[in-house]
């Protein structure tokens, strides 16, 4: 009766076939989600160096972290700024995932962000760059033991885990 998106049909059919195989370790990734999957697996992303969080009560996209040395920090974005527009599109309509998707893009390209700070709208042009997210970290606890925290078992996990162990050993950890 109504127009049907053929890509949605193909994705649903492929997803159903993978689910029907009954393998709990297999899952279907649509072409639209594949780039995000590759970013997660590489433990890296291209963005401007902010973390935003949806404030449930207001629907606002609040900046909760600005990475030191990142392009957002250099441009002047601050923690508690509220992102209201990206590339001229309203974040309230985009939602959290849509806002993140617009902020991310190709390294070296610019993104235009409008924030609300102290009831003033401020526009920023920020150049995207590639960031690597830590996979494994080591912390020497007060009791002298080392704690290794592993975020996932994707790219760089082995190298960062070994580096964390070596660092804790050099700090004379009693054990891990």
Steps between C-alpha positions, in 0.01 A plus 500: 500500500783739589850546361749261660871575544681210324814547714294453819347183353841362404647579842203339677522188282876464547468557875226238524712246310795551734271476805343181364844335488479486880864599557509734798835642385379602154314819423418705194643849450326722248703708256383811685639368830818344358715816529409537868581133554845546343564802724409303811712202393797729433450670838520830316262760364509824306339791681575826675592374847180541699270265683134597497222364714125527458341667799176302530302769682577776246595313184819709484830367362741608773877481455630299795863470387736699278826319427818693576691579184203415278354733238187575708714622790710713263183648346367598844226246569449436873351245734130584567456670162176371347527399133185627328597479130745307285535603136188714541285205613321508835643245747160461667370356172816297427514330838822386667607250233416736215694782664803277554483380140507858368787604726705203382627482145819498298822613668610846390149621415316775685175473694287798604364477854272743683490483878304672772719643777354723771191551284713622206530318168862463388607354165818300453675352199707202610728275293448130554794276592560134576505392865607164641313383806698312767438127504700385802620704797696417814461654843717436805263457794572622852560141617787469251318279251449600140159511338474452123174621344418376149218677317471247215698240310517687170784692336812576712378295799806274524752781454336730755452218752868405477600867538275534808651187656854620428420839653359341818799267530734800471303659786577188710143371514470204743268326257233563243 
